[in-house]
Amino acid sequence: DVKVTQSSRYLVKRTGEKVFLECVQDMDHENMFWYRQDPGLGLRLIYFSYDVKMKEKGDIPEGYSVSREKKERFSLILESASTNQTSMYLCASNLGTGWNEQYFGPGTRLTVT
Amino acid sequence: GESVGLHLPTLSVQEGDNSIINCAYSNSASDYFIWYKQESGKGPQFIIDIRSNMDKRQGQRVTVLLNKTVKHLSLQIAATQPGDSAVYFCAVRRMEYGNKLVFGAGTILRVKS
């Protein structure tokens, strides 16, 4: 079974803090994704990576950056957290280009106060 | 731009009945249409996909119907069970955009015993 793990289930941070969300997959997948999920808005893509050190912006990259130094690990960074970044963050991975099936982690509920 | 929407935010069905979850999409250039299921406290899980050159695809207890004329997608669940209670998301993918999925807002399915 594919396993995608996220470093925290719940996180509370203060406005202005730098926040790191970590994601690890154990199936040697090429692609990794970061989404945020908000009620009524579904899942929105923040960034994705198709290879180590490679990344592409998604639909809502503003205020976020990412890092992929190793194939199995994809980090989402909030350089200076703001209250409007309070959300559920979901990481996903899949085999590569052309695959519709993405494997999701359980999510991190981030609250910025 | 791309948008994917749903007709009903919440659907309640009796256990054993069939469920139909609907989704409308805006971009006729979409190549794949995908359904995901998200149970409480978990990340979304892939259910089934259908390519744009098909109008029906069946899986285990699920059928996806695609009507390109009216840009409508539906997921039918036969003999709905309590374990089917979840949020269901439709998503679309265009091959020219590679790995990017655009998700709808989601429909809550509640199964009454």
JSON list of C-alpha atoms in Angstrom, two decimals:
[
{"chain": "A", "resi": 1, "resn": "ASP", "atom": "CA", "xyz": [0.00, 0.00, 0.00]},
{"chain": "A", "resi": 2, "resn": "VAL", "atom": "CA", "xyz": [1.12, 3.49, -0.80]},
{"chain": "A", "resi": 3, "resn": "LYS", "atom": "CA", "xyz": [1.68, 5.53, 2.28]},
{"chain": "A", "resi": 4, "resn": "VAL", "atom": "CA", "xyz": [1.80, 9.30, 2.37]},
{"chain": "A", "resi": 5, "resn": "THR", "atom": "CA", "xyz": [2.54, 10.75, 5.78]},
{"chain": "A", "resi": 6, "resn": "GLN", "atom": "CA", "xyz": [2.39, 14.33, 6.96]},
{"chain": "A", "resi": 7, "resn": "SER", "atom": "CA", "xyz": [4.43, 15.57, 9.89]},
{"chain": "A", "resi": 8, "resn": "SER", "atom": "CA", "xyz": [1.56, 16.93, 11.97]},
{"chain": "A", "resi": 9, "resn": "ARG", "atom": "CA", "xyz": [-2.21, 16.44, 12.13]},
{"chain": "A", "resi": 10, "resn": "TYR", "atom": "CA", "xyz": [-2.77, 19.72, 13.94]},
{"chain": "A", "resi": 11, "resn": "LEU", "atom": "CA", "xyz": [-0.60, 22.81, 14.11]},
{"chain": "A", "resi": 12, "resn": "VAL", "atom": "CA", "xyz": [-1.14, 26.20, 15.72]},
{"chain": "A", "resi": 13, "resn": "LYS", "atom": "CA", "xyz": [1.15, 29.06, 14.75]},
{"chain": "A", "resi": 14, "resn": "ARG", "atom": "CA", "xyz": [1.26, 32.79, 15.28]},
{"chain": "A", "resi": 15, "resn": "THR", "atom": "CA", "xyz": [1.01, 35.43, 12.58]},
{"chain": "A", "resi": 16, "resn": "GLY", "atom": "CA", "xyz": [4.40, 36.12, 11.08]},
{"chain": "A", "resi": 17, "resn": "GLU", "atom": "CA", "xyz": [5.95, 32.79, 12.02]},
{"chain": "A", "resi": 18, "resn": "LYS", "atom": "CA", "xyz": [7.73, 30.66, 9.46]},
{"chain": "A", "resi": 19, "resn": "VAL", "atom": "CA", "xyz": [5.94, 27.34, 9.11]},
{"chain": "A", "resi": 20, "resn": "PHE", "atom": "CA", "xyz": [7.18, 24.08, 7.65]},
{"chain": "A", "resi": 21, "resn": "LEU", "atom": "CA", "xyz": [4.82, 21.30, 6.63]},
{"chain": "A", "resi": 22, "resn": "GLU", "atom": "CA", "xyz": [6.51, 18.05, 5.76]},
{"chain": "A", "resi": 23, "resn": "CYS", "atom": "CA", "xyz": [5.28, 15.23, 3.57]},
{"chain": "A", "resi": 24, "resn": "VAL", "atom": "CA", "xyz": [6.89, 11.85, 2.93]},
{"chain": "A", "resi": 25, "resn": "GLN", "atom": "CA", "xyz": [5.83, 9.12, 0.50]},
{"chain": "A", "resi": 26, "resn": "ASP", "atom": "CA", "xyz": [7.22, 5.62, 0.47]},
{"chain": "A", "resi": 27, "resn": "MET", "atom": "CA", "xyz": [6.43, 4.44, -3.07]},
{"chain": "A", "resi": 28, "resn": "ASP", "atom": "CA", "xyz": [9.13, 6.11, -5.13]},
{"chain": "A", "resi": 29, "resn": "HIS", "atom": "CA", "xyz": [6.56, 8.36, -6.81]},
{"chain": "A", "resi": 30, "resn": "GLU", "atom": "CA", "xyz": [7.76, 10.97, -9.26]},
{"chain": "A", "resi": 31, "resn": "ASN", "atom": "CA", "xyz": [5.12, 13.60, -8.54]},
{"chain": "A", "resi": 32, "resn": "MET", "atom": "CA", "xyz": [4.19, 15.24, -5.28]},
{"chain": "A", "resi": 33, "resn": "PHE", "atom": "CA", "xyz": [1.54, 17.87, -4.64]},
{"chain": "A", "resi": 34, "resn": "TRP", "atom": "CA", "xyz": [0.43, 20.32, -1.98]},
{"chain": "A", "resi": 35, "resn": "TYR", "atom": "CA", "xyz": [-3.22, 21.36, -1.77]},
{"chain": "A", "resi": 36, "resn": "ARG", "atom": "CA", "xyz": [-5.22, 23.41, 0.64]},
{"chain": "A", "resi": 37, "resn": "GLN", "atom": "CA", "xyz": [-8.79, 22.47, 1.39]},
{"chain": "A", "resi": 38, "resn": "ASP", "atom": "CA", "xyz": [-11.37, 24.99, 2.50]},
{"chain": "A", "resi": 39, "resn": "PRO", "atom": "CA", "xyz": [-15.12, 24.45, 2.92]},
{"chain": "A", "resi": 40, "resn": "GLY", "atom": "CA", "xyz": [-17.04, 25.14, -0.27]},
{"chain": "A", "resi": 41, "resn": "LEU", "atom": "CA", "xyz": [-13.85, 25.56, -2.30]},
{"chain": "A", "resi": 42, "resn": "GLY", "atom": "CA", "xyz": [-12.74, 21.97, -2.66]},
{"chain": "A", "resi": 43, "resn": "LEU", "atom": "CA", "xyz": [-9.03, 21.29, -3.06]},
{"chain": "A", "resi": 44, "resn": "ARG", "atom": "CA", "xyz": [-6.86, 23.96, -4.57]},
{"chain": "A", "resi": 45, "resn": "LEU", "atom": "CA", "xyz": [-3.37, 23.22, -5.83]},
{"chain": "A", "resi": 46, "resn": "ILE", "atom": "CA", "xyz": [-0.60, 25.29, -4.26]},
{"chain": "A", "resi": 47, "resn": "TYR", "atom": "CA", "xyz": [2.51, 23.73, -5.79]},
{"chain": "A", "resi": 48, "resn": "PHE", "atom": "CA", "xyz": [3.61, 20.47, -7.26]},
{"chain": "A", "resi": 49, "resn": "SER", "atom": "CA", "xyz": [6.92, 18.80, -8.01]},
{"chain": "A", "resi": 50, "resn": "TYR", "atom": "CA", "xyz": [7.64, 16.35, -10.80]},
{"chain": "A", "resi": 51, "resn": "ASP", "atom": "CA", "xyz": [11.21, 15.56, -9.81]},
{"chain": "A", "resi": 52, "resn": "VAL", "atom": "CA", "xyz": [13.81, 16.32, -7.18]},
{"chain": "A", "resi": 53, "resn": "LYS", "atom": "CA", "xyz": [14.50, 20.05, -7.06]},
{"chain": "A", "resi": 54, "resn": "MET", "atom": "CA", "xyz": [11.81, 20.66, -9.72]},
{"chain": "A", "resi": 55, "resn": "LYS", "atom": "CA", "xyz": [8.61, 22.50, -8.92]},
{"chain": "A", "resi": 56, "resn": "GLU", "atom": "CA", "xyz": [5.73, 24.24, -10.60]},
{"chain": "A", "resi": 57, "resn": "LYS", "atom": "CA", "xyz": [3.23, 26.72, -9.28]},
{"chain": "A", "resi": 58, "resn": "GLY", "atom": "CA", "xyz": [-0.33, 25.65, -8.90]},
{"chain": "A", "resi": 59, "resn": "ASP", "atom": "CA", "xyz": [-3.38, 27.87, -8.72]},
{"chain": "A", "resi": 60, "resn": "ILE", "atom": "CA", "xyz": [-2.67, 29.62, -5.41]},
{"chain": "A", "resi": 61, "resn": "PRO", "atom": "CA", "xyz": [1.11, 29.79, -4.82]},
{"chain": "A", "resi": 62, "resn": "GLU", "atom": "CA", "xyz": [1.18, 33.26, -3.26]},
{"chain": "A", "resi": 63, "resn": "GLY", "atom": "CA", "xyz": [2.56, 33.22, 0.27]},
{"chain": "A", "resi": 64, "resn": "TYR", "atom": "CA", "xyz": [3.97, 29.70, -0.09]},
{"chain": "A", "resi": 65, "resn": "SER", "atom": "CA", "xyz": [7.17, 28.07, -1.24]},
{"chain": "A", "resi": 66, "resn": "VAL", "atom": "CA", "xyz": [8.22, 24.44, -1.51]},
{"chain": "A", "resi": 67, "resn": "SER", "atom": "CA", "xyz": [11.31, 22.31, -1.31]},
{"chain": "A", "resi": 68, "resn": "ARG", "atom": "CA", "xyz": [12.06, 18.90, -2.69]},
{"chain": "A", "resi": 69, "resn": "GLU", "atom": "CA", "xyz": [15.61, 17.86, -1.91]},
{"chain": "A", "resi": 70, "resn": "LYS", "atom": "CA", "xyz": [14.89, 14.14, -1.88]},
{"chain": "A", "resi": 71, "resn": "LYS", "atom": "CA", "xyz": [12.44, 12.19, -4.00]},
{"chain": "A", "resi": 72, "resn": "GLU", "atom": "CA", "xyz": [10.37, 10.96, -1.07]},
{"chain": "A", "resi": 73, "resn": "ARG", "atom": "CA", "xyz": [10.03, 14.28, 0.73]},
{"chain": "A", "resi": 74, "resn": "PHE", "atom": "CA", "xyz": [8.15, 17.43, -0.24]},
{"chain": "A", "resi": 75, "resn": "SER", "atom": "CA", "xyz": [7.98, 20.40, 2.10]},
{"chain": "A", "resi": 76, "resn": "LEU", "atom": "CA", "xyz": [5.57, 23.32, 2.08]},
{"chain": "A", "resi": 77, "resn": "ILE", "atom": "CA", "xyz": [6.85, 26.54, 3.60]},
{"chain": "A", "resi": 78, "resn": "LEU", "atom": "CA", "xyz": [4.85, 29.50, 4.77]},
{"chain": "A", "resi": 79, "resn": "GLU", "atom": "CA", "xyz": [7.47, 32.23, 4.96]},
{"chain": "A", "resi": 80, "resn": "SER", "atom": "CA", "xyz": [5.37, 34.50, 7.16]},
{"chain": "A", "resi": 81, "resn": "ALA", "atom": "CA", "xyz": [2.13, 32.89, 8.25]},
{"chain": "A", "resi": 82, "resn": "SER", "atom": "CA", "xyz": [-1.05, 34.93, 8.03]},
{"chain": "A", "resi": 83, "resn": "THR", "atom": "CA", "xyz": [-4.53, 34.26, 9.37]},
{"chain": "A", "resi": 84, "resn": "ASN", "atom": "CA", "xyz": [-5.88, 33.70, 5.87]},
{"chain": "A", "resi": 85, "resn": "GLN", "atom": "CA", "xyz": [-3.60, 30.69, 5.61]},
{"chain": "A", "resi": 86, "resn": "THR", "atom": "CA", "xyz": [-5.58, 28.91, 8.30]},
{"chain": "A", "resi": 87, "resn": "SER", "atom": "CA", "xyz": [-6.71, 25.81, 6.46]},
{"chain": "A", "resi": 88, "resn": "MET", "atom": "CA", "xyz": [-6.40, 22.06, 5.96]},
{"chain": "A", "resi": 89, "resn": "TYR", "atom": "CA", "xyz": [-3.27, 21.21, 3.99]},
{"chain": "A", "resi": 90, "resn": "LEU", "atom": "CA", "xyz": [-3.14, 17.99, 2.03]},
{"chain": "A", "resi": 91, "resn": "CYS", "atom": "CA", "xyz": [-0.12, 16.39, 0.46]},
{"chain": "A", "resi": 92, "resn": "ALA", "atom": "CA", "xyz": [-0.41, 13.88, -2.38]},
{"chain": "A", "resi": 93, "resn": "SER", "atom": "CA", "xyz": [1.81, 11.86, -4.66]},
{"chain": "A", "resi": 94, "resn": "ASN", "atom": "CA", "xyz": [1.48, 9.82, -7.81]},
{"chain": "A", "resi": 95, "resn": "LEU", "atom": "CA", "xyz": [3.51, 7.74, -10.20]},
{"chain": "A", "resi": 96, "resn": "GLY", "atom": "CA", "xyz": [4.09, 10.40, -12.82]},
{"chain": "A", "resi": 97, "resn": "THR", "atom": "CA", "xyz": [2.69, 12.40, -15.69]},
{"chain": "A", "resi": 98, "resn": "GLY", "atom": "CA", "xyz": [-0.54, 11.03, -17.07]},
{"chain": "A", "resi": 99, "resn": "TRP", "atom": "CA", "xyz": [-1.77, 9.34, -13.90]},
{"chain": "A", "resi": 100, "resn": "ASN", "atom": "CA", "xyz": [-5.10, 10.52, -12.53]},
{"chain": "A", "resi": 101, "resn": "GLU", "atom": "CA", "xyz": [-4.83, 8.66, -9.26]},
{"chain": "A", "resi": 102, "resn": "GLN", "atom": "CA", "xyz": [-3.19, 10.67, -6.53]},
{"chain": "A", "resi": 103, "resn": "TYR", "atom": "CA", "xyz": [-2.49, 9.24, -3.09]},
{"chain": "A", "resi": 104, "resn": "PHE", "atom": "CA", "xyz": [-3.23, 11.64, -0.29]},
{"chain": "A", "resi": 105, "resn": "GLY", "atom": "CA", "xyz": [-1.92, 12.01, 3.21]},
{"chain": "A", "resi": 106, "resn": "PRO", "atom": "CA", "xyz": [-4.32, 12.54, 6.13]},
{"chain": "A", "resi": 107, "resn": "GLY", "atom": "CA", "xyz": [-3.86, 16.31, 6.13]},
{"chain": "A", "resi": 108, "resn": "THR", "atom": "CA", "xyz": [-2.54, 18.94, 8.51]},
{"chain": "A", "resi": 109, "resn": "ARG", "atom": "CA", "xyz": [-5.01, 21.33, 10.08]},
{"chain": "A", "resi": 110, "resn": "LEU", "atom": "CA", "xyz": [-3.12, 24.60, 10.43]},
{"chain": "A", "resi": 111, "resn": "THR", "atom": "CA", "xyz": [-4.47, 27.42, 12.54]},
{"chain": "A", "resi": 112, "resn": "VAL", "atom": "CA", "xyz": [-2.74, 30.79, 12.39]},
{"chain": "A", "resi": 113, "resn": "THR", "atom": "CA", "xyz": [-3.65, 33.13, 15.24]},
{"chain": "B", "resi": 1, "resn": "GLY", "atom": "CA", "xyz": [-10.97, 29.78, -16.51]},
{"chain": "B", "resi": 2, "resn": "GLU", "atom": "CA", "xyz": [-11.51, 26.20, -15.42]},
{"chain": "B", "resi": 3, "resn": "SER", "atom": "CA", "xyz": [-14.27, 25.59, -12.95]},
{"chain": "B", "resi": 4, "resn": "VAL", "atom": "CA", "xyz": [-15.91, 22.49, -11.68]},
{"chain": "B", "resi": 5, "resn": "GLY", "atom": "CA", "xyz": [-19.12, 22.64, -9.71]},
{"chain": "B", "resi": 6, "resn": "LEU", "atom": "CA", "xyz": [-21.68, 20.46, -8.05]},
{"chain": "B", "resi": 7, "resn": "HIS", "atom": "CA", "xyz": [-25.44, 20.62, -8.11]},
{"chain": "B", "resi": 8, "resn": "LEU", "atom": "CA", "xyz": [-26.16, 19.60, -4.51]},
{"chain": "B", "resi": 9, "resn": "PRO", "atom": "CA", "xyz": [-23.95, 20.15, -1.50]},
{"chain": "B", "resi": 10, "resn": "THR", "atom": "CA", "xyz": [-25.59, 17.40, 0.60]},
{"chain": "B", "resi": 11, "resn": "LEU", "atom": "CA", "xyz": [-27.28, 14.16, -0.40]},
{"chain": "B", "resi": 12, "resn": "SER", "atom": "CA", "xyz": [-29.08, 11.88, 2.07]},
{"chain": "B", "resi": 13, "resn": "VAL", "atom": "CA", "xyz": [-30.00, 8.37, 0.98]},
{"chain": "B", "resi": 14, "resn": "GLN", "atom": "CA", "xyz": [-31.41, 5.32, 2.66]},
{"chain": "B", "resi": 15, "resn": "GLU", "atom": "CA", "xyz": [-29.10, 2.36, 3.07]},
{"chain": "B", "resi": 16, "resn": "GLY", "atom": "CA", "xyz": [-29.60, -0.01, 0.17]},
{"chain": "B", "resi": 17, "resn": "ASP", "atom": "CA", "xyz": [-30.81, 2.67, -2.23]},
{"chain": "B", "resi": 18, "resn": "ASN", "atom": "CA", "xyz": [-28.79, 3.91, -5.17]},
{"chain": "B", "resi": 19, "resn": "SER", "atom": "CA", "xyz": [-27.01, 7.27, -4.93]},
{"chain": "B", "resi": 20, "resn": "ILE", "atom": "CA", "xyz": [-26.38, 9.70, -7.74]},
{"chain": "B", "resi": 21, "resn": "ILE", "atom": "CA", "xyz": [-23.87, 12.49, -7.25]},
{"chain": "B", "resi": 22, "resn": "ASN", "atom": "CA", "xyz": [-23.71, 15.14, -9.94]},
{"chain": "B", "resi": 23, "resn": "CYS", "atom": "CA", "xyz": [-21.02, 17.45, -11.20]},
{"chain": "B", "resi": 24, "resn": "ALA", "atom": "CA", "xyz": [-20.95, 20.18, -13.84]},
{"chain": "B", "resi": 25, "resn": "TYR", "atom": "CA", "xyz": [-17.78, 21.33, -15.54]},
{"chain": "B", "resi": 26, "resn": "SER", "atom": "CA", "xyz": [-17.08, 24.36, -17.67]},
{"chain": "B", "resi": 27, "resn": "ASN", "atom": "CA", "xyz": [-14.19, 23.51, -19.96]},
{"chain": "B", "resi": 28, "resn": "SER", "atom": "CA", "xyz": [-15.04, 21.23, -22.84]},
{"chain": "B", "resi": 29, "resn": "ALA", "atom": "CA", "xyz": [-11.32, 20.68, -23.47]},
{"chain": "B", "resi": 30, "resn": "SER", "atom": "CA", "xyz": [-10.99, 18.52, -20.33]},
{"chain": "B", "resi": 31, "resn": "ASP", "atom": "CA", "xyz": [-9.54, 15.11, -21.14]},
{"chain": "B", "resi": 32, "resn": "TYR", "atom": "CA", "xyz": [-10.21, 13.14, -17.97]},
{"chain": "B", "resi": 33, "resn": "PHE", "atom": "CA", "xyz": [-12.90, 13.24, -15.32]},
{"chain": "B", "resi": 34, "resn": "ILE", "atom": "CA", "xyz": [-12.18, 11.76, -11.96]},
{"chain": "B", "resi": 35, "resn": "TRP", "atom": "CA", "xyz": [-14.06, 11.00, -8.74]},
{"chain": "B", "resi": 36, "resn": "TYR", "atom": "CA", "xyz": [-12.53, 11.02, -5.28]},
{"chain": "B", "resi": 37, "resn": "LYS", "atom": "CA", "xyz": [-14.02, 10.05, -1.93]},
{"chain": "B", "resi": 38, "resn": "GLN", "atom": "CA", "xyz": [-12.99, 11.67, 1.34]},
{"chain": "B", "resi": 39, "resn": "GLU", "atom": "CA", "xyz": [-13.99, 10.04, 4.61]},
{"chain": "B", "resi": 40, "resn": "SER", "atom": "CA", "xyz": [-13.94, 11.99, 7.83]},
{"chain": "B", "resi": 41, "resn": "GLY", "atom": "CA", "xyz": [-10.41, 12.58, 9.08]},
{"chain": "B", "resi": 42, "resn": "LYS", "atom": "CA", "xyz": [-8.76, 11.16, 5.99]},
{"chain": "B", "resi": 43, "resn": "GLY", "atom": "CA", "xyz": [-7.34, 12.41, 2.74]},
{"chain": "B", "resi": 44, "resn": "PRO", "atom": "CA", "xyz": [-9.26, 11.94, -0.52]},
{"chain": "B", "resi": 45, "resn": "GLN", "atom": "CA", "xyz": [-9.13, 8.53, -2.15]},
{"chain": "B", "resi": 46, "resn": "PHE", "atom": "CA", "xyz": [-9.38, 7.85, -5.88]},
{"chain": "B", "resi": 47, "resn": "ILE", "atom": "CA", "xyz": [-12.55, 6.03, -6.93]},
{"chain": "B", "resi": 48, "resn": "ILE", "atom": "CA", "xyz": [-12.76, 5.98, -10.71]},
{"chain": "B", "resi": 49, "resn": "ASP", "atom": "CA", "xyz": [-11.93, 8.01, -13.77]},
{"chain": "B", "resi": 50, "resn": "ILE", "atom": "CA", "xyz": [-13.27, 8.30, -17.30]},
{"chain": "B", "resi": 51, "resn": "ARG", "atom": "CA", "xyz": [-11.68, 9.62, -20.43]},
{"chain": "B", "resi": 52, "resn": "SER", "atom": "CA", "xyz": [-13.48, 12.23, -22.50]},
{"chain": "B", "resi": 53, "resn": "ASN", "atom": "CA", "xyz": [-13.97, 9.83, -25.43]},
{"chain": "B", "resi": 54, "resn": "MET", "atom": "CA", "xyz": [-16.13, 7.57, -23.26]},
{"chain": "B", "resi": 55, "resn": "ASP", "atom": "CA", "xyz": [-19.62, 8.15, -21.88]},
{"chain": "B", "resi": 56, "resn": "LYS", "atom": "CA", "xyz": [-19.81, 5.41, -19.28]},
{"chain": "B", "resi": 57, "resn": "ARG", "atom": "CA", "xyz": [-17.45, 3.45, -17.12]},
{"chain": "B", "resi": 58, "resn": "GLN", "atom": "CA", "xyz": [-18.22, 0.94, -14.41]},
{"chain": "B", "resi": 59, "resn": "GLY", "atom": "CA", "xyz": [-16.32, -0.10, -11.35]},
{"chain": "B", "resi": 60, "resn": "GLN", "atom": "CA", "xyz": [-17.17, -2.05, -8.29]},
{"chain": "B", "resi": 61, "resn": "ARG", "atom": "CA", "xyz": [-20.67, -0.79, -7.30]},
{"chain": "B", "resi": 62, "resn": "VAL", "atom": "CA", "xyz": [-19.94, 2.53, -9.00]},
{"chain": "B", "resi": 63, "resn": "THR", "atom": "CA", "xyz": [-20.73, 3.86, -12.45]},
{"chain": "B", "resi": 64, "resn": "VAL", "atom": "CA", "xyz": [-19.57, 7.15, -13.88]},
{"chain": "B", "resi": 65, "resn": "LEU", "atom": "CA", "xyz": [-21.57, 8.76, -16.66]},
{"chain": "B", "resi": 66, "resn": "LEU", "atom": "CA", "xyz": [-20.26, 11.57, -18.82]},
{"chain": "B", "resi": 67, "resn": "ASN", "atom": "CA", "xyz": [-22.50, 13.81, -20.90]},
{"chain": "B", "resi": 68, "resn": "LYS", "atom": "CA", "xyz": [-20.26, 16.10, -22.89]},
{"chain": "B", "resi": 69, "resn": "THR", "atom": "CA", "xyz": [-23.15, 17.81, -24.61]},
{"chain": "B", "resi": 70, "resn": "VAL", "atom": "CA", "xyz": [-24.28, 19.42, -21.38]},
{"chain": "B", "resi": 71, "resn": "LYS", "atom": "CA", "xyz": [-20.89, 19.20, -19.62]},
{"chain": "B", "resi": 72, "resn": "HIS", "atom": "CA", "xyz": [-22.21, 16.99, -16.86]},
{"chain": "B", "resi": 73, "resn": "LEU", "atom": "CA", "xyz": [-20.67, 14.13, -14.93]},
{"chain": "B", "resi": 74, "resn": "SER", "atom": "CA", "xyz": [-22.33, 11.82, -12.44]},
{"chain": "B", "resi": 75, "resn": "LEU", "atom": "CA", "xyz": [-21.27, 9.12, -10.04]},
{"chain": "B", "resi": 76, "resn": "GLN", "atom": "CA", "xyz": [-23.78, 6.39, -9.33]},
{"chain": "B", "resi": 77, "resn": "ILE", "atom": "CA", "xyz": [-23.32, 4.19, -6.29]},
{"chain": "B", "resi": 78, "resn": "ALA", "atom": "CA", "xyz": [-25.38, 1.02, -6.22]},
{"chain": "B", "resi": 79, "resn": "ALA", "atom": "CA", "xyz": [-26.84, -0.35, -2.99]},
{"chain": "B", "resi": 80, "resn": "THR", "atom": "CA", "xyz": [-25.42, 2.46, -0.87]},
{"chain": "B", "resi": 81, "resn": "GLN", "atom": "CA", "xyz": [-23.86, 1.34, 2.39]},
{"chain": "B", "resi": 82, "resn": "PRO", "atom": "CA", "xyz": [-23.04, 3.25, 5.60]},
{"chain": "B", "resi": 83, "resn": "GLY", "atom": "CA", "xyz": [-19.37, 3.07, 4.62]},
{"chain": "B", "resi": 84, "resn": "ASP", "atom": "CA", "xyz": [-20.17, 5.18, 1.57]},
{"chain": "B", "resi": 85, "resn": "SER", "atom": "CA", "xyz": [-20.86, 8.18, 3.80]},
{"chain": "B", "resi": 86, "resn": "ALA", "atom": "CA", "xyz": [-18.21, 10.71, 2.81]},
{"chain": "B", "resi": 87, "resn": "VAL", "atom": "CA", "xyz": [-17.55, 13.83, 0.78]},
{"chain": "B", "resi": 88, "resn": "TYR", "atom": "CA", "xyz": [-17.29, 13.14, -2.93]},
{"chain": "B", "resi": 89, "resn": "PHE", "atom": "CA", "xyz": [-15.24, 15.34, -5.22]},
{"chain": "B", "resi": 90, "resn": "CYS", "atom": "CA", "xyz": [-15.21, 15.43, -8.97]},
{"chain": "B", "resi": 91, "resn": "ALA", "atom": "CA", "xyz": [-12.06, 16.63, -10.70]},
{"chain": "B", "resi": 92, "resn": "VAL", "atom": "CA", "xyz": [-10.98, 17.27, -14.26]},
{"chain": "B", "resi": 93, "resn": "ARG", "atom": "CA", "xyz": [-7.63, 17.04, -15.98]},
{"chain": "B", "resi": 94, "resn": "ARG", "atom": "CA", "xyz": [-6.40, 18.41, -19.26]},
{"chain": "B", "resi": 95, "resn": "MET", "atom": "CA", "xyz": [-3.45, 16.59, -20.74]},
{"chain": "B", "resi": 96, "resn": "GLU", "atom": "CA", "xyz": [-1.84, 19.81, -21.92]},
{"chain": "B", "resi": 97, "resn": "TYR", "atom": "CA", "xyz": [-1.56, 20.83, -18.27]},
{"chain": "B", "resi": 98, "resn": "GLY", "atom": "CA", "xyz": [0.08, 17.55, -17.36]},
{"chain": "B", "resi": 99, "resn": "ASN", "atom": "CA", "xyz": [-0.50, 16.58, -13.79]},
{"chain": "B", "resi": 100, "resn": "LYS", "atom": "CA", "xyz": [-2.84, 19.30, -12.66]},
{"chain": "B", "resi": 101, "resn": "LEU", "atom": "CA", "xyz": [-6.30, 18.36, -11.40]},
{"chain": "B", "resi": 102, "resn": "VAL", "atom": "CA", "xyz": [-9.05, 20.91, -10.85]},
{"chain": "B", "resi": 103, "resn": "PHE", "atom": "CA", "xyz": [-11.41, 19.84, -8.07]},
{"chain": "B", "resi": 104, "resn": "GLY", "atom": "CA", "xyz": [-15.02, 20.71, -7.48]},
{"chain": "B", "resi": 105, "resn": "ALA", "atom": "CA", "xyz": [-16.36, 21.90, -4.13]},
{"chain": "B", "resi": 106, "resn": "GLY", "atom": "CA", "xyz": [-17.60, 18.47, -3.03]},
{"chain": "B", "resi": 107, "resn": "THR", "atom": "CA", "xyz": [-20.90, 16.78, -2.18]},
{"chain": "B", "resi": 108, "resn": "ILE", "atom": "CA", "xyz": [-21.61, 15.31, 1.23]},
{"chain": "B", "resi": 109, "resn": "LEU", "atom": "CA", "xyz": [-23.26, 11.90, 1.04]},
{"chain": "B", "resi": 110, "resn": "ARG", "atom": "CA", "xyz": [-25.08, 10.76, 4.18]},
{"chain": "B", "resi": 111, "resn": "VAL", "atom": "CA", "xyz": [-26.39, 7.24, 4.36]},
{"chain": "B", "resi": 112, "resn": "LYS", "atom": "CA", "xyz": [-29.31, 6.63, 6.70]},
{"chain": "B", "resi": 113, "resn": "SER", "atom": "CA", "xyz": [-29.63, 3.21, 8.28]}
]
